Amino acid sequence: MIRILEIDHVVLRVINLDKMLRFYCEGLGCSLERQQDELGLVQLRAGRSLIDLVPVAGMLGRAGGSPPGAEGRNLDHFCLRVEPFDADAISTHLRDNGALPGNVERRYGAEGEGPSIYVTDPDGNTVELKGPPDSHAHSR
């Protein structure tokens, strides 16, 4: 069994980063958390969660296919914070339920760096299952 605490973050593929930053920061009150230009990733703080913006022209964005529109998807993936995070038990549970989990990787989420597993739902949506932050990471 997997116990979900909350949504950790969502990742949006964007065409015009400046317009999206104005909307989410000035319009909705998010703040800039981190920016990784080499990857093409901007992370915004939205309360206890994050909204990640991935410009389609950047390294990550080019890997995601068509830009947002009628034939292209806008949501790259969403992340669920789970606890406890027992990678072996989670992977076994997913396999027992017909899913193929990815490898455990360290990724940055709303609470900092920590373990996560990607899995794809039956309609092809990517779901990230995120564990607690590393013990040395700063928690909010």
Coordinates of C-alpha atoms in Angstrom, one line a residue:
M1 CA 0.0 0.0 0.0
I2 CA 1.2 3.5 -0.8
R3 CA 0.2 6.4 1.5
I4 CA -0.1 9.7 -0.3
L5 CA 0.5 12.9 1.8
E6 CA -0.1 15.6 -0.8
I7 CA 0.8 16.8 -4.2
D8 CA 4.5 17.8 -4.1
H9 CA 4.7 19.5 -7.5
V10 CA 3.3 19.7 -11.1
V11 CA 5.4 20.2 -14.2
L12 CA 4.1 22.4 -17.0
R13 CA 5.6 22.5 -20.5
V14 CA 5.5 26.2 -21.6
I15 CA 5.9 28.1 -24.8
N16 CA 6.5 31.6 -23.4
L17 CA 8.3 31.5 -20.1
D18 CA 8.1 35.2 -19.5
K19 CA 4.3 35.2 -19.8
M20 CA 4.0 32.2 -17.6
L21 CA 6.3 33.8 -14.9
R22 CA 4.2 36.9 -15.0
F23 CA 1.0 34.9 -14.6
Y24 CA 2.1 32.6 -11.8
C25 CA 4.3 35.1 -9.9
E26 CA 2.6 38.5 -10.4
G27 CA -0.9 37.2 -11.0
L28 CA -1.1 34.3 -8.5
G29 CA 1.6 35.2 -6.1
C30 CA 4.1 32.4 -6.5
S31 CA 7.8 33.1 -5.9
L32 CA 10.9 31.9 -7.7
E33 CA 12.4 28.9 -5.9
R34 CA 15.1 27.7 -8.3
Q35 CA 16.2 28.2 -11.9
Q36 CA 18.3 25.7 -13.8
D37 CA 19.1 27.3 -17.1
E38 CA 21.2 24.4 -18.3
L39 CA 18.2 22.0 -18.0
G40 CA 15.6 24.5 -19.0
L41 CA 13.7 24.4 -15.7
V42 CA 12.2 27.1 -13.5
Q43 CA 10.7 26.1 -10.1
L44 CA 8.1 28.3 -8.4
R45 CA 7.0 28.1 -4.8
A46 CA 3.2 27.7 -4.5
G47 CA 2.6 27.4 -0.8
R48 CA 3.9 24.1 0.4
S49 CA 4.2 22.8 -3.2
L50 CA 6.1 23.7 -6.4
I51 CA 5.0 24.5 -9.9
D52 CA 7.9 23.6 -12.4
L53 CA 7.9 25.4 -15.7
V54 CA 9.8 23.7 -18.5
P55 CA 10.2 25.8 -21.7
V56 CA 9.7 23.6 -24.7
A57 CA 12.8 25.0 -26.4
G58 CA 15.1 23.9 -23.5
M59 CA 16.9 20.6 -22.9
L60 CA 14.1 19.1 -20.9
G61 CA 11.4 20.6 -23.0
R62 CA 12.7 19.2 -26.3
A63 CA 12.6 15.7 -24.7
G64 CA 8.9 16.1 -24.1
G65 CA 7.6 16.1 -27.7
S66 CA 5.2 18.7 -29.2
P67 CA 4.6 22.0 -27.6
P68 CA 1.3 22.6 -25.7
G69 CA -1.6 22.9 -28.0
A70 CA -4.4 20.8 -29.5
E71 CA -2.0 17.9 -30.3
G72 CA 0.7 18.5 -27.7
R73 CA 0.5 17.9 -24.0
N74 CA 1.0 20.7 -21.5
L75 CA 1.4 18.6 -18.2
D76 CA 4.7 16.9 -18.2
H77 CA 4.0 15.0 -14.9
F78 CA 2.7 15.5 -11.4
C79 CA 4.3 14.4 -8.2
L80 CA 2.7 12.8 -5.2
R81 CA 4.6 12.9 -1.8
V82 CA 4.4 9.5 -0.2
E83 CA 5.4 8.3 3.3
P84 CA 6.8 6.0 4.3
F85 CA 9.1 5.8 1.2
D86 CA 10.2 2.2 1.0
A87 CA 11.5 2.0 -2.6
D88 CA 11.5 -1.8 -2.8
A89 CA 8.0 -2.1 -1.3
I90 CA 6.6 0.6 -3.6
S91 CA 8.2 -0.9 -6.7
T92 CA 6.9 -4.4 -5.8
H93 CA 3.4 -3.0 -5.1
L94 CA 3.4 -1.2 -8.4
R95 CA 4.5 -4.3 -10.3
D96 CA 1.9 -6.4 -8.5
N97 CA -0.7 -4.0 -9.9
G98 CA 0.5 -4.1 -13.5
A99 CA 2.7 -1.0 -13.5
L100 CA 6.4 -0.7 -14.5
P101 CA 8.2 1.6 -12.0
G102 CA 11.4 3.4 -13.0
N103 CA 14.6 3.5 -11.1
V104 CA 14.9 5.3 -7.8
E105 CA 16.5 8.7 -8.4
R106 CA 17.3 11.7 -6.2
R107 CA 15.2 14.6 -7.4
Y108 CA 14.3 18.1 -6.1
G109 CA 10.8 18.6 -4.8
A110 CA 8.8 21.0 -2.6
E111 CA 10.7 19.8 0.5
G112 CA 14.2 19.5 -1.1
E113 CA 16.3 16.7 -2.6
G114 CA 15.1 13.2 -2.0
P115 CA 14.3 9.8 -3.5
S116 CA 11.6 9.4 -6.2
I117 CA 10.2 6.9 -8.6
Y118 CA 8.5 7.6 -11.9
V119 CA 5.6 5.4 -13.1
T120 CA 3.2 5.7 -16.0
D121 CA -0.5 5.4 -15.6
P122 CA -2.6 3.4 -18.1
D123 CA -3.3 6.5 -20.2
G124 CA 0.4 7.4 -20.5
N125 CA 0.5 10.1 -17.8
T126 CA 3.7 10.2 -15.8
V127 CA 3.4 10.2 -12.0
E128 CA 6.3 10.8 -9.7
L129 CA 6.2 9.2 -6.3
K130 CA 8.4 11.3 -4.0
G131 CA 9.9 10.4 -0.6
P132 CA 11.0 12.6 2.2
P133 CA 13.9 15.0 1.8
D134 CA 17.4 13.9 2.5
S135 CA 18.3 14.4 6.2
H136 CA 20.6 17.3 5.4
A137 CA 18.2 19.1 3.1
H138 CA 16.3 22.2 4.3
S139 CA 12.6 21.5 4.9
R140 CA 9.8 24.0 4.7

